[in-house]
Amino acid sequence: MAEEAAAGYLAGRIDALREHIVALIAAAPGLPAELGRVRAQLEQEWQSRPPGTILGLILGFIVLGFAVEAGYRYFLPKRNTQDGSVAERLRSIGWRLAVDLGGVAAFTLGSAAAFLAFDWPVRTRQAVIGFLAAFIVLRLVIVTSRALLSPRDARLRILPAGDSEAAFWHLRIVLFAGWFALGWVIRDWLTLLGMELASLRLVVYVLGLGLLAIAIEAFWRRSRLAAVYFVVLWVLWAMRAFGMLWLAVVIAALPVVMRLAQASVDHVLRAEGAAAAGPRSVLAAALGRGLRALAIIGAAFLLVHAFGIDVDTLAAGDALWMRLLRGAVNALVIVLVADVVWMVSASLIDQKLAAANDPGHARLRTLLPIVRGTVAVVLIVMTILMALSAFGVQVGPLLASAGVIGIAIGFGAQTLVRDMFSKFFYLLDDAFRVGEYIQSGNYKGTVEHLGVRSIVLRHHRGPVYTIPYGMLGAVQNMARDWVIDKLTIGITYDSDLEKARKLIKKIGQELAQDPALAPNILETLKMQGVEDFGDFAIKIRMKMMTKPGEQFVIRRKAFAMIKKAFDANGIHFAYPTVQVAGTADPAVAAAAQQALKPAPTET
């Protein structure tokens, strides 16, 4: 059934195209005569009134419109352009756009509205109003282009472009819109004069060659393929293949519009004083994705209208291809909404991660990637289920089947389930975070990654441990809040302990004043007292409180300073020695030692 409908639609379009081409070919030889007839009708018009009547009316009401607009701008309060912050930049852009739109409204009020206030002949009314309407539309295009490209003030430019590039494209847009408006006026005027439809279309197609020339000139130096593309568009337009024409426009223009939409939002919302866009904010992500979604939805409805599909028929049709097309449109909307939600969520999480670089936010750096992955999985599953539902698929049995399969997998994957639950409770208890140094049994190292079922530890000597959460057991976290480092040294029994205490206290104060070490010292180095009387030394104990992982550098620095201070103040470090005592004569001992030496061997 769907194949028959598609074949019938295609056959109808081919027949209409054939009839159109035949009518144009038949009208071509009679075009000069038709133009002569139109000229004769104009001469007849000019005999009843001066030739410049309509032109004078048009110029007069244009001048009147500009006069009203000038008065509007004169009494409008002046504001200086400010772009120091995002809010000031947005206000300046909005103010200029509002002023320009108000100027167009004032021009319309002074020209078209003033003209309509009088009773004019029907043909004169139609000609003047057609020209004024085309001129107003041209003014609106110029205002829009000025707002986007701002060729004279880069501070208020929405599209990210250089000055020369902005001026180039603004001029081409104005030329294209101006020629289009002129063709529109000529077409309406020839229709008013009663030109035959086939001849009128030939004139319009010739005028369309001007639009083609402007487009080719604009893109020729950038892409020869683009020039060929515009020729194809002109041919499709001349053949009245509007469905294929708009399909080609959407295929080429939609990616560019989507890219420029996000780039423009990033450029306008760039940070204060920045020449280019930095990390994307949540607002920029939401606006950019929202504009891209609107562009895609607008392109979809444009294609539906271009191919002659009635919206009411699409909403209520029972044909298979209608149901599939309706499901595709609904699924597209669902995907776009999910895309906006994901980009906003991901941007918010990325901002939090970027702000959590210091050790005090280690828990956030641990949990946020897990939250991002969870949000992604939930969005993907919900989007798939809702898209399938939009196509008419019953998702209830799928969910039931998934539940049964999940139970079967659960019985065969108890270890995996144990690991995943262990991970959940470890994170709930805040037992460890990414970047912290932990020890569990024989495994120790810095937490590098928290996987779905295992943790990755990097040992301080380089090896990497991958440990399932269910095998961790008790965890010793060596990087949480603070550490107390104990230091023990041995000095000789004749040392002055009070002097040693004062020297150690002074060293602790010097360490606390060191700009490189002071931020990591929570409690300075101090002597606790005598730890033990050893066989050859008095052992004294010292301690200090530091940030986790920083005690090693501070300890090495403290030992070096203690060695230097003790040497300078006559405090000696103790070390084991061996003393040999006896009463024998030294001469006898030397003889005995000589006797113990081995005799030389003969060679």
XYZ file of C-alpha atoms in Angstrom:
603
model
C 0.000 0.000 0.000
C 2.811 2.390 0.892
C 4.665 1.463 -2.299
C 1.584 2.233 -4.395
C 1.141 5.633 -2.694
C 4.813 6.516 -3.212
C 4.667 5.430 -6.855
C 1.509 7.475 -7.424
C 3.066 10.558 -5.827
C 6.210 10.225 -7.952
C 4.221 9.738 -11.155
C 2.116 12.812 -10.400
C 5.201 14.954 -9.824
C 6.787 13.767 -13.085
C 3.618 14.564 -15.064
C 3.401 18.042 -13.513
C 7.051 18.707 -14.353
C 6.562 17.570 -17.948
C 3.563 19.872 -18.362
C 5.518 22.791 -16.893
C 8.449 22.334 -19.275
C 6.126 22.016 -22.278
C 4.311 25.229 -21.288
C 7.624 27.132 -20.957
C 8.859 25.910 -24.351
C 5.567 26.892 -25.946
C 5.629 30.344 -24.344
C 9.221 31.184 -25.293
C 8.550 32.222 -28.948
C 5.682 34.505 -27.905
C 7.603 36.264 -25.112
C 8.609 39.324 -27.249
C 5.015 39.826 -28.328
C 3.830 39.525 -24.736
C 6.387 42.102 -23.610
C 5.226 44.396 -26.436
C 1.647 44.029 -25.275
C 2.672 44.937 -21.717
C 4.560 47.984 -23.018
C 1.529 49.111 -25.002
C -0.616 48.800 -21.903
C 1.912 50.913 -19.986
C 1.822 53.594 -22.693
C -1.941 53.597 -22.466
C -1.642 54.039 -18.699
C 0.755 56.951 -19.158
C -1.652 58.696 -21.505
C -4.262 58.879 -18.762
C -1.730 60.164 -16.180
C 1.835 61.464 -16.261
C 4.478 58.720 -16.683
C 6.138 59.554 -13.388
C 2.991 59.450 -11.250
C 3.558 56.044 -9.664
C 7.326 56.588 -9.421
C 6.759 59.979 -7.807
C 4.304 58.502 -5.326
C 6.778 55.773 -4.412
C 9.645 58.220 -3.921
C 7.418 60.631 -2.011
C 6.199 58.073 0.476
C 9.721 56.622 0.877
C 10.957 60.112 1.745
C 8.038 60.482 4.168
C 8.905 57.164 5.765
C 12.553 58.147 6.227
C 11.471 61.489 7.702
C 9.319 59.735 10.326
C 12.170 57.344 11.060
C 14.620 60.248 11.444
C 12.286 61.885 13.969
C 12.009 58.602 15.863
C 15.792 58.264 16.064
C 16.235 61.937 17.024
C 14.012 61.727 20.088
C 15.335 58.298 21.083
C 17.733 58.394 24.090
C 21.358 57.759 23.157
C 23.240 54.896 24.786
C 26.930 54.058 24.663
C 27.971 50.598 23.537
C 29.208 48.489 26.453
C 30.637 44.984 26.271
C 32.631 44.731 29.499
C 30.520 41.812 30.709
C 28.183 39.285 29.122
C 25.118 41.100 30.476
C 26.290 44.468 29.116
C 27.095 42.918 25.733
C 23.656 41.322 25.501
C 21.958 44.567 26.497
C 23.904 46.519 23.863
C 23.084 43.970 21.140
C 19.416 43.904 22.143
C 19.204 47.696 22.340
C 20.675 48.207 18.877
C 18.395 45.559 17.370
C 15.351 47.079 19.069
C 16.309 50.555 17.808
C 16.747 49.275 14.232
C 13.442 47.380 14.306
C 11.752 50.475 15.728
C 13.230 52.475 12.848
C 11.732 50.037 10.313
C 8.389 50.256 12.128
C 8.540 54.067 12.016
C 9.384 53.949 8.289
C 6.425 51.617 7.693
C 4.123 53.923 9.618
C 5.308 56.952 7.688
C 5.203 55.369 4.221
C 2.814 52.442 3.807
C 0.371 53.470 6.536
C 0.264 57.052 5.291
C -0.292 55.855 1.739
C -3.169 53.577 2.766
C -4.840 56.449 4.579
C -5.900 57.890 1.178
C -8.196 56.465 -1.476
C -6.170 55.532 -4.565
C -7.033 53.776 -7.817
C -6.802 50.002 -7.462
C -3.887 49.552 -9.855
C -1.931 52.448 -8.327
C -2.588 51.136 -4.818
C -1.351 47.647 -5.716
C 1.794 48.896 -7.463
C 2.868 51.306 -4.714
C 2.052 48.929 -1.852
C 3.927 46.110 -3.581
C 7.039 48.249 -3.938
C 6.835 49.580 -0.379
C 6.326 46.056 1.013
C 9.386 44.813 -0.883
C 11.417 47.761 0.393
C 10.315 47.105 4.001
C 11.262 43.433 3.701
C 14.658 44.503 2.351
C 15.083 46.814 5.353
C 14.285 43.919 7.710
C 16.878 41.726 5.997
C 19.462 44.501 6.351
C 18.638 44.895 10.052
C 18.962 41.144 10.626
C 22.267 40.978 8.744
C 23.572 43.986 10.671
C 22.651 42.349 13.961
C 24.391 39.085 13.039
C 27.492 40.435 11.289
C 27.805 44.012 12.634
C 30.368 45.020 9.981
C 31.206 48.354 11.665
C 31.365 47.300 15.332
C 32.977 43.964 16.155
C 31.985 44.277 19.818
C 28.319 43.689 18.955
C 28.904 40.953 16.381
C 26.907 37.774 17.000
C 28.571 35.541 14.415
C 32.267 34.829 15.089
C 33.883 36.472 12.039
C 36.614 38.960 11.214
C 35.919 42.518 10.105
C 36.640 41.918 6.415
C 34.669 38.684 6.352
C 31.695 40.312 8.085
C 31.696 43.246 5.632
C 31.959 40.847 2.667
C 28.979 38.717 3.657
C 26.867 41.688 4.756
C 27.262 43.275 1.320
C 26.384 40.018 -0.476
C 23.329 39.469 1.685
C 22.110 43.003 0.957
C 22.711 42.561 -2.796
C 20.903 39.214 -2.824
C 17.950 40.570 -0.854
C 17.826 43.753 -2.972
C 17.749 41.833 -6.257
C 15.141 39.470 -4.823
C 12.967 42.440 -3.780
C 13.344 43.993 -7.231
C 12.301 40.731 -8.887
C 9.355 40.508 -6.533
C 8.201 44.034 -7.542
C 8.631 43.324 -11.261
C 6.727 40.064 -10.968
C 3.814 41.735 -9.141
C 3.775 44.613 -11.633
C 3.721 42.277 -14.636
C 0.977 40.230 -12.993
C -0.985 43.445 -12.445
C -0.586 44.285 -16.136
C -2.050 40.908 -17.098
C 0.985 39.073 -18.517
C 0.345 35.412 -19.313
C 1.503 32.967 -16.657
C 3.983 31.037 -18.829
C 5.611 34.238 -20.128
C 5.683 35.653 -16.588
C 7.524 32.569 -15.373
C 10.122 32.943 -18.120
C 10.777 36.547 -17.026
C 11.032 35.454 -13.375
C 13.508 32.697 -14.267
C 15.655 35.218 -16.138
C 15.589 37.480 -13.077
C 16.556 34.430 -11.028
C 19.782 34.283 -13.016
C 20.775 37.495 -11.217
C 20.373 35.761 -7.847
C 22.411 32.850 -9.205
C 25.186 35.221 -10.308
C 25.349 36.864 -6.868
C 25.515 33.480 -5.112
C 28.220 32.144 -7.450
C 30.308 35.311 -7.047
C 30.070 35.048 -3.251
C 31.230 31.416 -3.107
C 33.440 31.139 -6.201
C 36.730 31.914 -4.464
C 35.868 29.630 -1.551
C 34.463 26.572 -3.299
C 33.876 25.710 -6.955
C 31.564 22.935 -5.790
C 29.320 25.525 -4.133
C 28.943 27.313 -7.478
C 27.800 24.061 -9.113
C 25.442 23.522 -6.188
C 23.708 26.882 -6.781
C 23.327 26.088 -10.462
C 21.572 22.847 -9.474
C 19.296 24.802 -7.138
C 18.381 27.216 -9.950
C 17.576 24.308 -12.281
C 15.377 22.649 -9.623
C 13.601 25.959 -9.056
C 13.062 26.508 -12.775
C 11.685 22.969 -13.080
C 9.350 23.671 -10.122
C 10.738 20.628 -8.312
C 10.220 22.418 -4.998
C 10.434 19.286 -2.893
C 13.873 18.378 -4.212
C 14.880 22.061 -4.122
C 14.189 22.454 -0.409
C 15.660 19.032 0.315
C 18.924 20.141 -1.314
C 18.808 23.434 0.614
C 18.250 21.638 3.926
C 21.014 19.090 3.303
C 23.572 21.822 2.610
C 22.375 24.595 4.920
C 21.259 22.725 8.032
C 24.772 21.620 9.170
C 26.060 25.170 8.617
C 23.145 26.698 10.530
C 23.618 24.253 13.415
C 27.338 24.963 13.611
C 26.863 28.740 13.416
C 24.082 28.646 16.016
C 26.310 27.079 18.665
C 29.357 29.135 17.632
C 27.332 32.363 17.784
C 25.986 31.587 21.243
C 29.494 30.753 22.480
C 30.843 33.962 20.922
C 28.177 36.226 22.393
C 28.405 34.622 25.847
C 32.213 34.618 25.923
C 33.865 35.678 29.155
C 34.613 39.300 29.955
C 37.630 40.586 28.035
C 38.030 37.379 26.012
C 38.432 37.651 22.247
C 37.270 34.074 21.664
C 34.881 31.699 23.370
C 36.218 29.731 26.332
C 34.755 26.704 28.154
C 31.058 26.388 27.367
C 28.704 27.496 30.121
C 25.387 25.879 30.981
C 23.479 28.815 29.460
C 25.523 28.599 26.245
C 24.922 24.853 25.992
C 21.181 25.246 26.589
C 20.765 28.102 24.087
C 22.995 26.491 21.471
C 21.291 23.120 21.632
C 17.887 24.782 21.763
C 18.595 26.762 18.601
C 19.930 23.659 16.881
C 16.819 21.733 17.869
C 14.577 24.513 16.513
C 16.571 24.537 13.262
C 16.148 20.772 12.826
C 12.424 20.855 13.653
C 11.919 23.821 11.311
C 13.772 21.998 8.523
C 11.593 18.914 9.040
C 8.347 20.890 8.797
C 9.721 22.797 5.787
C 10.322 19.514 3.970
C 6.862 18.239 4.925
C 5.331 21.389 3.420
C 7.642 21.361 0.380
C 6.658 17.816 -0.562
C 2.973 18.730 -0.312
C 2.156 16.604 2.721
C -0.805 17.951 4.646
C -0.138 18.274 8.382
C -3.674 17.232 9.357
C -3.434 14.195 7.095
C -0.055 13.374 8.613
C -1.506 13.574 12.119
C -4.563 11.409 11.392
C -3.542 9.236 8.428
C -3.701 5.440 8.826
C -1.501 4.499 5.880
C 1.709 2.691 6.804
C 4.001 5.352 5.366
C 1.983 8.044 7.179
C 2.367 6.228 10.495
C 6.085 5.741 9.912
C 6.562 9.392 8.960
C 4.545 10.558 11.963
C 6.593 8.276 14.213
C 9.834 9.592 12.706
C 8.805 13.208 13.415
C 7.851 12.379 17.011
C 11.058 10.395 17.523
C 13.060 13.316 16.142
C 11.506 15.663 18.693
C 12.237 13.183 21.506
C 15.882 12.823 20.444
C 16.321 16.585 20.218
C 14.835 17.173 23.670
C 17.082 14.446 25.101
C 20.059 16.048 23.360
C 19.310 19.418 24.980
C 18.919 17.793 28.412
C 22.186 15.881 27.987
C 24.202 18.910 26.865
C 22.916 21.016 29.759
C 23.641 18.245 32.257
C 27.091 17.518 30.809
C 28.026 21.221 30.776
C 26.919 21.630 34.383
C 28.958 18.584 35.451
C 32.002 19.730 33.450
C 31.813 23.152 35.106
C 31.700 21.546 38.535
C 34.647 19.312 37.611
C 36.667 22.280 36.356
C 36.001 24.121 39.610
C 36.954 21.068 41.719
C 40.669 20.940 40.952
C 41.888 21.517 44.495
C 42.208 18.552 46.909
C 39.280 19.789 48.979
C 36.897 18.809 46.190
C 38.232 15.297 45.621
C 34.863 13.764 46.448
C 33.194 15.821 43.723
C 35.860 14.717 41.226
C 35.058 11.145 42.211
C 31.271 11.303 42.132
C 30.578 13.648 39.207
C 31.928 11.329 36.449
C 29.735 8.578 37.891
C 26.733 10.924 37.860
C 27.473 11.878 34.250
C 27.645 8.232 33.182
C 24.407 7.462 35.036
C 22.602 10.404 33.416
C 23.852 9.299 29.988
C 22.618 5.732 30.469
C 19.226 6.860 31.783
C 18.750 9.316 28.899
C 19.770 6.753 26.283
C 17.403 4.110 27.645
C 14.486 6.537 28.008
C 15.078 8.012 24.548
C 15.167 4.588 22.895
C 12.011 3.438 24.668
C 10.125 6.661 23.897
C 11.271 6.606 20.257
C 10.109 3.001 19.880
C 6.795 3.974 21.449
C 6.490 6.841 18.935
C 6.823 4.292 16.108
C 4.010 2.252 17.640
C 6.148 -0.445 19.257
C 4.738 -1.839 22.504
C 7.508 -1.266 25.070
C 5.705 -3.041 27.930
C 6.607 -6.574 26.766
C 10.180 -5.388 26.112
C 10.474 -4.167 29.695
C 9.019 -7.422 31.014
C 11.441 -9.463 28.917
C 14.322 -7.305 30.096
C 13.279 -7.974 33.700
C 13.258 -11.736 33.175
C 16.631 -11.633 31.419
C 17.999 -9.468 34.214
C 16.959 -12.037 36.826
C 18.623 -14.824 34.858
C 21.819 -12.822 34.475
C 21.737 -11.943 38.179
C 21.881 -15.605 39.205
C 24.899 -16.151 36.991
C 26.718 -12.956 37.900
C 26.610 -12.826 41.682
C 30.255 -11.723 41.862
C 29.556 -8.837 39.521
C 26.539 -7.809 41.590
C 28.616 -8.018 44.777
C 31.304 -5.801 43.231
C 28.763 -3.205 42.092
C 27.031 -3.090 45.478
C 30.393 -2.876 47.232
C 31.294 0.112 45.060
C 28.010 1.805 45.935
C 28.570 1.455 49.684
C 32.247 2.463 49.486
C 31.208 5.680 47.734
C 28.290 6.163 50.111
C 30.704 5.935 53.055
C 33.193 8.216 51.273
C 35.926 5.644 51.885
C 38.162 6.901 49.093
C 38.243 9.387 46.248
C 40.107 9.758 42.982
C 43.643 10.967 43.701
C 43.860 9.629 47.262
C 46.482 7.115 48.428
C 44.934 4.033 50.016
C 46.008 0.577 51.180
C 43.928 -2.583 51.260
C 45.707 -5.750 52.302
C 48.784 -6.121 50.106
C 47.560 -3.503 47.633
C 48.339 0.163 47.982
C 48.576 3.143 45.653
C 46.850 6.274 44.383
C 43.255 5.885 43.187
C 43.375 6.565 39.434
C 39.993 5.337 38.237
C 36.735 4.003 39.645
C 35.353 1.505 37.152
C 32.009 -0.261 37.110
C 33.239 -3.276 39.087
C 36.892 -2.560 39.935
C 39.193 0.145 41.248
C 42.538 1.055 39.654
C 45.452 1.852 42.003
C 48.805 3.238 40.907
C 51.623 2.162 43.232
C 54.162 4.876 44.061
C 56.794 2.819 42.249
C 54.732 2.529 39.091
C 52.795 -0.772 39.056
C 49.044 -0.613 38.500
C 46.612 -2.730 40.533
C 43.103 -3.462 39.257
C 41.086 -4.759 42.191
C 37.398 -5.771 42.206
C 35.461 -3.851 44.818
C 34.344 -7.097 46.453
C 37.990 -7.986 47.251
C 38.969 -4.696 48.873
C 37.800 -5.377 52.408
C 39.060 -2.882 54.994
C 40.575 0.210 53.374
C 43.290 2.355 54.940
C 43.076 5.881 53.526
C 46.419 7.658 53.842
C 45.402 10.879 52.125
C 42.485 12.175 54.176
C 42.658 15.490 56.056
C 46.069 15.266 57.838
C 48.917 12.984 58.954
C 51.182 13.007 62.039
C 54.770 12.128 61.215
C 57.002 10.704 64.007
C 60.784 11.194 63.803
C 63.370 9.475 66.019
C 67.106 10.220 66.283
C 69.852 8.982 68.628
C 72.369 11.289 70.333
C 75.245 10.539 72.683
C 74.776 10.284 76.455
C 76.874 13.401 77.105
C 74.574 15.603 74.945
C 72.619 18.528 76.388
C 68.948 17.535 75.970
C 67.642 21.027 76.691
C 69.865 22.516 74.008
C 68.679 19.807 71.589
C 65.037 20.678 72.401
C 65.588 24.378 71.733
C 67.396 23.675 68.460
C 64.585 21.402 67.275
C 61.974 24.042 68.201
C 63.893 26.678 66.253
C 64.137 24.375 63.252
C 60.369 23.832 63.400
C 59.804 27.598 63.361
C 62.108 28.000 60.353
C 60.242 25.253 58.496
C 56.933 27.002 59.230
C 58.337 30.222 57.742
C 59.511 28.560 54.526
C 57.073 29.765 51.786
C 57.409 26.477 49.914
C 56.682 24.267 52.947
C 54.521 26.422 55.211
C 51.175 25.797 53.386
C 51.587 22.065 53.994
C 52.517 22.260 57.707
C 49.539 22.095 60.064
C 51.525 21.750 63.314
C 55.191 22.623 63.384
C 58.015 20.245 64.303
C 58.648 19.851 68.034
C 60.499 17.501 70.391
C 58.324 15.233 72.537
C 61.095 14.031 74.814
C 63.305 10.976 75.460
C 61.924 7.862 73.834
C 64.411 5.292 75.081
C 67.857 4.721 76.613
C 69.656 2.534 74.111
C 72.908 0.619 74.385
C 74.885 3.427 72.822
C 72.422 6.376 72.365
C 69.648 8.364 73.909
C 66.684 8.172 71.510
C 64.586 11.334 71.312
C 61.159 11.536 69.618
C 59.841 14.423 67.464
C 56.534 14.903 65.670
C 54.774 17.250 63.241
C 51.349 17.421 61.551
C 51.215 17.974 57.771
C 48.883 17.599 54.865
C 48.677 14.042 53.506
C 51.584 13.066 51.274
C 53.641 16.164 52.106
C 55.374 14.758 55.191
C 58.156 13.095 53.212
C 59.542 16.315 51.705
C 59.268 18.152 55.024
C 60.914 15.270 56.903
C 63.924 15.244 54.578
C 64.317 18.996 54.962
C 64.037 18.728 58.769
C 66.691 15.970 59.015
C 69.137 18.060 56.967
C 68.580 21.108 59.175
C 68.923 19.042 62.395
C 72.227 17.571 61.214
C 73.626 21.006 60.454
C 72.383 22.587 63.705
C 73.619 19.738 65.931
C 77.077 19.780 64.341
C 77.343 23.525 64.884
C 76.338 23.277 68.570
C 78.375 20.286 69.712
C 75.575 17.720 69.854
C 76.796 14.432 68.435
C 74.763 11.665 66.842
C 75.441 8.306 68.475
C 76.597 5.256 66.559
C 77.857 1.840 67.751
C 81.633 1.384 68.402
C 83.828 -1.568 69.502
C 86.591 -1.116 72.097
C 89.277 -3.829 72.692
C 90.977 -3.790 76.180
C 93.949 -5.933 77.496
C 97.203 -5.982 79.688
C 99.748 -7.597 77.307
C 103.005 -5.811 76.313
C 102.594 -3.968 73.020
C 105.827 -5.456 71.628
C 104.599 -8.991 72.379
C 101.246 -8.216 70.741
C 102.944 -6.869 67.610
C 105.111 -9.987 67.361
C 102.079 -12.213 67.732
C 100.271 -10.291 65.013
C 103.279 -10.631 62.702
C 103.323 -14.352 63.302
C 99.713 -14.616 62.161
C 100.505 -13.230 58.695
C 100.804 -15.916 55.942
C 104.301 -16.761 54.680
C 105.230 -15.633 51.163
C 105.068 -18.315 48.427
C 107.922 -19.120 46.041
C 107.504 -18.217 42.407
